[in-house]
Tab-separated table of C-alpha atoms in Angstrom:
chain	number	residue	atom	x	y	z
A	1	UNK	CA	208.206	-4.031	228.971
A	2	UNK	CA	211.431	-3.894	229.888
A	3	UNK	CA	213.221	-0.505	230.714
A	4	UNK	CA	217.041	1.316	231.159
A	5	UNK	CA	218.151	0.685	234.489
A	6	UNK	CA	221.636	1.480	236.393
A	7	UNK	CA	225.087	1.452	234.403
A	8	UNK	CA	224.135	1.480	230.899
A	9	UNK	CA	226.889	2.066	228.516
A	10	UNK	CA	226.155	3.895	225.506
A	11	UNK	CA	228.414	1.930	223.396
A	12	UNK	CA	231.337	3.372	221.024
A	13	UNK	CA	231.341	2.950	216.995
A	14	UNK	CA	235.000	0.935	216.055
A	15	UNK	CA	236.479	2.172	213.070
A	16	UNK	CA	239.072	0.529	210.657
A	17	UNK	CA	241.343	3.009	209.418
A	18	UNK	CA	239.701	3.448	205.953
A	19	UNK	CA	236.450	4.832	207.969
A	20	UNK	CA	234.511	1.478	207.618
A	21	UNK	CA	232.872	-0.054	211.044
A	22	UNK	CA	235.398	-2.525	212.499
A	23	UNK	CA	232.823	-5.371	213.164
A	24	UNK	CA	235.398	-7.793	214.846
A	25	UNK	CA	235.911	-5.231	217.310
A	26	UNK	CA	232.465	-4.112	218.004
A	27	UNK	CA	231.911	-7.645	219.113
A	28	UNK	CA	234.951	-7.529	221.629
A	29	UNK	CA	233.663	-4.131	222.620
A	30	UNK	CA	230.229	-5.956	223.488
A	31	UNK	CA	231.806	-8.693	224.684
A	32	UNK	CA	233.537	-7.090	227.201
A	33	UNK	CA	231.255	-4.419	228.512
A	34	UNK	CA	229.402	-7.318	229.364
A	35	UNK	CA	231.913	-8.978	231.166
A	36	UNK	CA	232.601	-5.984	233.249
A	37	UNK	CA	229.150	-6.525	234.231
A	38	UNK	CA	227.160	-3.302	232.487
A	39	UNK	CA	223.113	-3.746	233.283
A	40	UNK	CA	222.424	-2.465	229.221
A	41	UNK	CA	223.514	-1.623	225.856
A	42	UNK	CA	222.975	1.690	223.896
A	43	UNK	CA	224.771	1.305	220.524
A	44	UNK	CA	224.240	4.204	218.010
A	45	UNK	CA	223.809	7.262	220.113
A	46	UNK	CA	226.071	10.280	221.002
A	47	UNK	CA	228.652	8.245	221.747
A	48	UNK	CA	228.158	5.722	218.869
A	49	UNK	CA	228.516	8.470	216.302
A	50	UNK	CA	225.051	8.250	215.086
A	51	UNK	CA	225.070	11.284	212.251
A	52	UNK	CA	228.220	10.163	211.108
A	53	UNK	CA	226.620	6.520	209.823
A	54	UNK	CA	224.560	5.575	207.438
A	55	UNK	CA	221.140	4.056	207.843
A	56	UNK	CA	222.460	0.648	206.536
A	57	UNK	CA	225.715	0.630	209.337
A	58	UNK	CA	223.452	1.791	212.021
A	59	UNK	CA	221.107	-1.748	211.332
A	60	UNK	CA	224.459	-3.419	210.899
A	61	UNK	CA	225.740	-2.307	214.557
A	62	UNK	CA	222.169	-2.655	216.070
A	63	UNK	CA	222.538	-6.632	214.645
A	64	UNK	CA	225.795	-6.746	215.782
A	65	UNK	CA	225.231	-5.910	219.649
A	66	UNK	CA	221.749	-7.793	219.661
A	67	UNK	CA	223.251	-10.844	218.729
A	68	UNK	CA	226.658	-10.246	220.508
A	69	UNK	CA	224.767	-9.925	223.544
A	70	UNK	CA	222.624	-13.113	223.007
A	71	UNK	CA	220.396	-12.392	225.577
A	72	UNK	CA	222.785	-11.536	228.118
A	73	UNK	CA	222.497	-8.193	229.087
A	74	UNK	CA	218.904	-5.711	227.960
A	75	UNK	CA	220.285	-3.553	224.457
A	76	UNK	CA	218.101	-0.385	223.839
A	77	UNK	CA	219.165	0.573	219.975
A	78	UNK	CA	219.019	4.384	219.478
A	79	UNK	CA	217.367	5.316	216.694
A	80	UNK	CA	216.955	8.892	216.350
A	81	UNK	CA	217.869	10.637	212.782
A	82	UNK	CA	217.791	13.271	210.772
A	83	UNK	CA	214.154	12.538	208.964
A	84	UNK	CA	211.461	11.293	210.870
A	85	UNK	CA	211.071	8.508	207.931
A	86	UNK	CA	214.706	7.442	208.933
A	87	UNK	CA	214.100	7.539	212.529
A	88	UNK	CA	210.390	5.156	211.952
A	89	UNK	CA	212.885	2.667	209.766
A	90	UNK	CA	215.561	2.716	212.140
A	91	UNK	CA	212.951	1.817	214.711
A	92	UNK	CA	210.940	-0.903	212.722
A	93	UNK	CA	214.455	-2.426	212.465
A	94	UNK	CA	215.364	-2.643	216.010
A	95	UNK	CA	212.606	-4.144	216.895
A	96	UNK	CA	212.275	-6.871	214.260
A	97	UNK	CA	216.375	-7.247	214.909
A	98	UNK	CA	216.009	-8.455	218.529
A	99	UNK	CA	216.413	-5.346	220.765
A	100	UNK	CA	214.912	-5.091	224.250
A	101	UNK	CA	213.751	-1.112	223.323
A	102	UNK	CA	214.566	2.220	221.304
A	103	UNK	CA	216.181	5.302	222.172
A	104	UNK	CA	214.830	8.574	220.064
A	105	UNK	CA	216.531	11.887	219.874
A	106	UNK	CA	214.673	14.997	220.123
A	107	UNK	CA	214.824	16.656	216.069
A	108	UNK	CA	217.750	18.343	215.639
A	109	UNK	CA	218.991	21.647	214.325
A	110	UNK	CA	215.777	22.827	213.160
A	111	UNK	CA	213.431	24.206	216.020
A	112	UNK	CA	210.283	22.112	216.607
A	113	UNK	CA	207.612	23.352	219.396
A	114	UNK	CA	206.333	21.688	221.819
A	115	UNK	CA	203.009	20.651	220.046
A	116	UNK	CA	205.364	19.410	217.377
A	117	UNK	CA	207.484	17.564	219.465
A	118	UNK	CA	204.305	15.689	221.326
A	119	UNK	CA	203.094	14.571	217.443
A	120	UNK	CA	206.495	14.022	216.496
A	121	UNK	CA	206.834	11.096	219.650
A	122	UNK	CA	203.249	10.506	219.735
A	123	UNK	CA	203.454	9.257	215.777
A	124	UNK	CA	206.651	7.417	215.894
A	125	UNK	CA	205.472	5.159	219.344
A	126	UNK	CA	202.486	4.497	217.148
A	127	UNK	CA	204.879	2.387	214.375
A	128	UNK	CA	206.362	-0.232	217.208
A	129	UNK	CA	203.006	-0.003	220.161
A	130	UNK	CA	204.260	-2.809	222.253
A	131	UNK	CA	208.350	-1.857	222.049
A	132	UNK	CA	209.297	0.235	224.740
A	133	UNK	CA	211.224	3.563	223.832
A	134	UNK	CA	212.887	6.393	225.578
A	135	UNK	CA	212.752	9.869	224.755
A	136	UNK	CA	217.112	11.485	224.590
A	137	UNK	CA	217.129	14.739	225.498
A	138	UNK	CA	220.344	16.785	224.952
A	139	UNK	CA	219.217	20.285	224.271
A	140	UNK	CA	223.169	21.462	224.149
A	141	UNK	CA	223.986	19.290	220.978
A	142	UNK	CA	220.157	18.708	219.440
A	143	UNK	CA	218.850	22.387	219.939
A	144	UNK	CA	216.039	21.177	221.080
A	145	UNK	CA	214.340	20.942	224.510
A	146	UNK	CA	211.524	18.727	225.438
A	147	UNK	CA	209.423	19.736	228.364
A	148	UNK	CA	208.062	17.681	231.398
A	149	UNK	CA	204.440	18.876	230.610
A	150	UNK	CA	204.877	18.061	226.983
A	151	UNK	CA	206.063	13.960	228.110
A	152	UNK	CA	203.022	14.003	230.389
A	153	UNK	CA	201.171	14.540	227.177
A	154	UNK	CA	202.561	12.121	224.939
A	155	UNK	CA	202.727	9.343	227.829
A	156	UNK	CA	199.135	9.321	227.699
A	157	UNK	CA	198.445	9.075	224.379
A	158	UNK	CA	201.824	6.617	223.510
A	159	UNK	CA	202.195	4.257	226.398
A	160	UNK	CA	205.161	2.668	225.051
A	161	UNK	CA	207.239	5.771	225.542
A	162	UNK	CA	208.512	4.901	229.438
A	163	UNK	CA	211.277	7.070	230.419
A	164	UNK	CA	213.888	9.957	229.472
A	165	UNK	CA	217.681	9.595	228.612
A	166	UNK	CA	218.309	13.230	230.287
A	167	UNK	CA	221.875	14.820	228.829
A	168	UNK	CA	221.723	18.190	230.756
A	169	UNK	CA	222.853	19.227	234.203
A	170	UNK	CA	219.772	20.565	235.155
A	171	UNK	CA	219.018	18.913	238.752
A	172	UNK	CA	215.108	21.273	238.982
A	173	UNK	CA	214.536	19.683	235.468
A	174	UNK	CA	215.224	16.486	236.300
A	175	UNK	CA	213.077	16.404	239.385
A	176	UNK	CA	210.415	17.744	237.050
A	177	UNK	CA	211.124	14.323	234.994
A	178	UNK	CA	210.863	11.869	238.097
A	179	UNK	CA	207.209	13.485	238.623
A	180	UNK	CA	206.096	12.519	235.246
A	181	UNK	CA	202.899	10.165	235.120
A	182	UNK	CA	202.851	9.589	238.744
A	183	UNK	CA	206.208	9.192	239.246
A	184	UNK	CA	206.030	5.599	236.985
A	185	UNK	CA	207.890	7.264	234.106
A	186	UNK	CA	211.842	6.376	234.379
A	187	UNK	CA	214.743	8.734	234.299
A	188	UNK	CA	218.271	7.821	233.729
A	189	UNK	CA	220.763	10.999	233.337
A	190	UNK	CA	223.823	11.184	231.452
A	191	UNK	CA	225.431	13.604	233.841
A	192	UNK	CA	228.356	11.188	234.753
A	193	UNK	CA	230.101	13.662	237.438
A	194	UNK	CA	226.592	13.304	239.406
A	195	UNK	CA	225.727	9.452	239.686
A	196	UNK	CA	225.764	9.170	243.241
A	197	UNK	CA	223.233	12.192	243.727
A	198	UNK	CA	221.271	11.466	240.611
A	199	UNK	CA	220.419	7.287	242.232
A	200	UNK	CA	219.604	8.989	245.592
A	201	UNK	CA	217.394	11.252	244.121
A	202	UNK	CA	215.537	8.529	242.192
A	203	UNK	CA	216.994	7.973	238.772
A	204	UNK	CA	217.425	4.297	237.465
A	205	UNK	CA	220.003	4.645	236.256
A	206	UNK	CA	222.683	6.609	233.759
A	207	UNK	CA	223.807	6.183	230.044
A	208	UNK	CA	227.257	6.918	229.839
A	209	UNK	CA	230.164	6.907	227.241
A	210	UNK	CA	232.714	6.720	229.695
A	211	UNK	CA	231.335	3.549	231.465
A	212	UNK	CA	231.421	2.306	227.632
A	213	UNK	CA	235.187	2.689	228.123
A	214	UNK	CA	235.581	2.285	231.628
A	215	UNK	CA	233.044	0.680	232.827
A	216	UNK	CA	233.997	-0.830	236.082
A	217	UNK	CA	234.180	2.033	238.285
A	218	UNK	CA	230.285	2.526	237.536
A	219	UNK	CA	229.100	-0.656	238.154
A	220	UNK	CA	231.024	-0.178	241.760
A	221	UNK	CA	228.932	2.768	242.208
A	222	UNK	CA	225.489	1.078	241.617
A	223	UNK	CA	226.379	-2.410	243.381
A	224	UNK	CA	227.285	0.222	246.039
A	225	UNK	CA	224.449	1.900	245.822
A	226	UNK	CA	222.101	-1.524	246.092
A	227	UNK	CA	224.076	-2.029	248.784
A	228	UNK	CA	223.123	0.862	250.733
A	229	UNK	CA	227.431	1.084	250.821
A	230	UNK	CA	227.816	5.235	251.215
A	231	UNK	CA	230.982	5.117	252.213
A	232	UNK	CA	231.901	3.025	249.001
A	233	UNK	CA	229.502	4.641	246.434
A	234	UNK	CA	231.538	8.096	247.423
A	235	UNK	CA	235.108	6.652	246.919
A	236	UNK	CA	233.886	4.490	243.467
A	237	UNK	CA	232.079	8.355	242.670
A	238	UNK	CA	235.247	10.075	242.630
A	239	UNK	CA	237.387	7.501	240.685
A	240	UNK	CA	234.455	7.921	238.423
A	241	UNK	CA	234.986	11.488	238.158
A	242	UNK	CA	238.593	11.447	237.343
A	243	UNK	CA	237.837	8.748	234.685
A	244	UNK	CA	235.137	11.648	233.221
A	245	UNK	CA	237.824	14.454	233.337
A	246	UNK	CA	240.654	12.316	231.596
A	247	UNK	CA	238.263	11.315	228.788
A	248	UNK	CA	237.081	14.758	228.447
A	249	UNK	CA	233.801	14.008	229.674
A	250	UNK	CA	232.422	12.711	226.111
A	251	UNK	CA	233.101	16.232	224.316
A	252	UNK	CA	235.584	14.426	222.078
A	253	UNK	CA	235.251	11.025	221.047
A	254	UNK	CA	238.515	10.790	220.312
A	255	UNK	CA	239.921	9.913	223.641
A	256	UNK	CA	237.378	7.039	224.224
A	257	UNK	CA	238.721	5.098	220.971
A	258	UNK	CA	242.684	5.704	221.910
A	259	UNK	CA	241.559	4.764	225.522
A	260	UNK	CA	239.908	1.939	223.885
A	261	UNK	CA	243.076	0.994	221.980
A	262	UNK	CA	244.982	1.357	225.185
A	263	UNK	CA	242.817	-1.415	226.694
A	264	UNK	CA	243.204	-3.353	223.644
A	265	UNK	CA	239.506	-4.018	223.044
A	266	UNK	CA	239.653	-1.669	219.589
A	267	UNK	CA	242.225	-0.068	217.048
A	268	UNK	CA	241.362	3.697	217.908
A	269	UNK	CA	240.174	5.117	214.470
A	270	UNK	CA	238.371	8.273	214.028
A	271	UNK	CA	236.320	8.734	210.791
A	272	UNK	CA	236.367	12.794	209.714
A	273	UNK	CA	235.974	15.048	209.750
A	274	UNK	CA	237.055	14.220	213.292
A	275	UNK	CA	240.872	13.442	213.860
A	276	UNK	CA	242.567	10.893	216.336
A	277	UNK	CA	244.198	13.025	218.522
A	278	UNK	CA	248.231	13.985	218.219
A	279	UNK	CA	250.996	11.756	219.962
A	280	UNK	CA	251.702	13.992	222.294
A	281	UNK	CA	247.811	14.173	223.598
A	282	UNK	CA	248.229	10.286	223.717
A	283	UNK	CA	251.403	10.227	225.556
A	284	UNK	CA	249.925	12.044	228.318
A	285	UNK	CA	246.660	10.249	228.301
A	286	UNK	CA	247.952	7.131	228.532
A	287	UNK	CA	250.095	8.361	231.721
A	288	UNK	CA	247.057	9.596	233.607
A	289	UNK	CA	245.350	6.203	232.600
A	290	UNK	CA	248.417	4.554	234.383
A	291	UNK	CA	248.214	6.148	236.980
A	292	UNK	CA	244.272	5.996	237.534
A	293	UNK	CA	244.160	2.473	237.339
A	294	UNK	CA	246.675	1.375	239.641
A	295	UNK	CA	245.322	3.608	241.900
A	296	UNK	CA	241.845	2.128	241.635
A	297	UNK	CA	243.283	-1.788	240.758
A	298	UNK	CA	241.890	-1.249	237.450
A	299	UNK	CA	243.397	-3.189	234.573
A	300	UNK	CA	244.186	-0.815	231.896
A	301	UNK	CA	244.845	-3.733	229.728
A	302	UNK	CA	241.549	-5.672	229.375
């Protein structure tokens, strides 16, 4: 099976300005995350607006990267939803549509226990038995928070499930992860600020919306890393940083698509009831762009 491994870029969701998906620009968007030499795809998560599409645009943007990619790069579609009927469909599809492996949110907004949560996985792996999926865990925006002993459980008894997307800076709980199934069961983190530590300490890897906009920096940091390179992992760490507090870190997704835009690779739509941000907020963030790039020899301009 194959797995998530080092600079995977959770993939933005291009917008026209009427709110429809800008499909055109999705494939640019592939195109060029590719390019920049990303190790894998995550279309439809966080980052991809998942709860603001529909079940048909989510198959149409898992489609869209599968084929885009053409082989070239391992996509993982998330497919977490609302319903667990949504999510099984959602999963059916990616596999039939090509993809490599699944990403599944934890339920949201309603509280689900741990013994719920292990039939919950446990039933879903059982739809797709040979297509390898990873459990996303982001307790701050799903409300709910899946436990190392409760993974050991389902890994048994749903093989397929291989590793954790991990969305919390919680360094004890992600040790706790790396221990899971003797040590065989693979972590990536989405803590951006921490992708130096978070390789050394045995993570394959992280999912990132930033690296979906700015992606170079964090392939330096993993080619660094395979390179045993310290000293240039820690300078490629700290562009990466600045890159993470620029773009707000994720918490609005409105400064990856006018970053986006800036780079030319996609028009910069919003669909509400979240609003592109004001012209003032652009002016400025397209100076500290400027000024980020030449400083790293990035192109701004793709």
């Amino acid at each position: 099976m194959k797995h998530l491994y080092g600079i995977t870029a959770a993939v933005t969701t291009p917008f026209y300005e009427e709110g429809d998906i800008d499909i055109p620009s999705l494939k640019n968007l592939t195109d060029f995350l590719i390019t920049s030499g990303v190790n894998c795809l995550y279309p439809c998560g966080t980052t991809g607006e998942m709860l603001r599409l529909t079940p048909k645009e989510r198959k149409k943007i898992a489609e869209t990267v599968v084929d885009t990619s053409a082989g070239k790069t391992t996509v993982f579609i998330h497919c977490g939803a609302m319903t667990m009927n949504e999510t099984a469909d959602l999963l059916c599809h990616a596999k039939s549509a090509g993809a490599d492996g699944a990403g599944i949110v934890t339920p949201q907004f309603f509280h689900a226990s741990s013994e719920e949560l292990y039939h919950y996985y446990v039933s879903l792996a059982g739809r797709t038995p040979d297509f390898p999926i990873y459990i996303y865990n982001i307790p701050q925006c799903a409300a709910n928070d899946i436990l190392p002993e409760t993974i050991e459980r389902i890994c048994k008894d749903a093989p397929n499930i291989i590793g954790i997307k991990y969305s919390y800076a919680d360094l004890d709980r992600t040790i706790s992860y790396l221990g899971i199934n003797d040590r065989r069961f693979s972590v990536l983190h989405g803590y951006d600020k921490a992708l130096s530590a978070l390789l050394m300490l045995g993570c394959d890897g992280t999912v990132s919306g930033v690296a979906g906009v700015f992606p170079e920096p964090f392939v330096k940091v993993y080619e660094s890393y395979l390179k045993n390179d310290i000293p240039g992992m820690k300078y490629w760490q700290k562009i990466c940083i600045r890159f993470c507090d620029i773009l707000k870190c994720g918490k609005n997704m409105s400064y990856f698509k006018e970053a986006l835009k800036l780079r030319g690779i996609t028009q910069g739509f919003m669909r509400l009831p979240q609003l592109s941000i004001d012209i003032g907020e652009v002016s400025r963030l397209k100076q500290e762009l400027e000024e980020l790039c030449r400083t790293a020899h990035i192109p701004l301009r793709y």
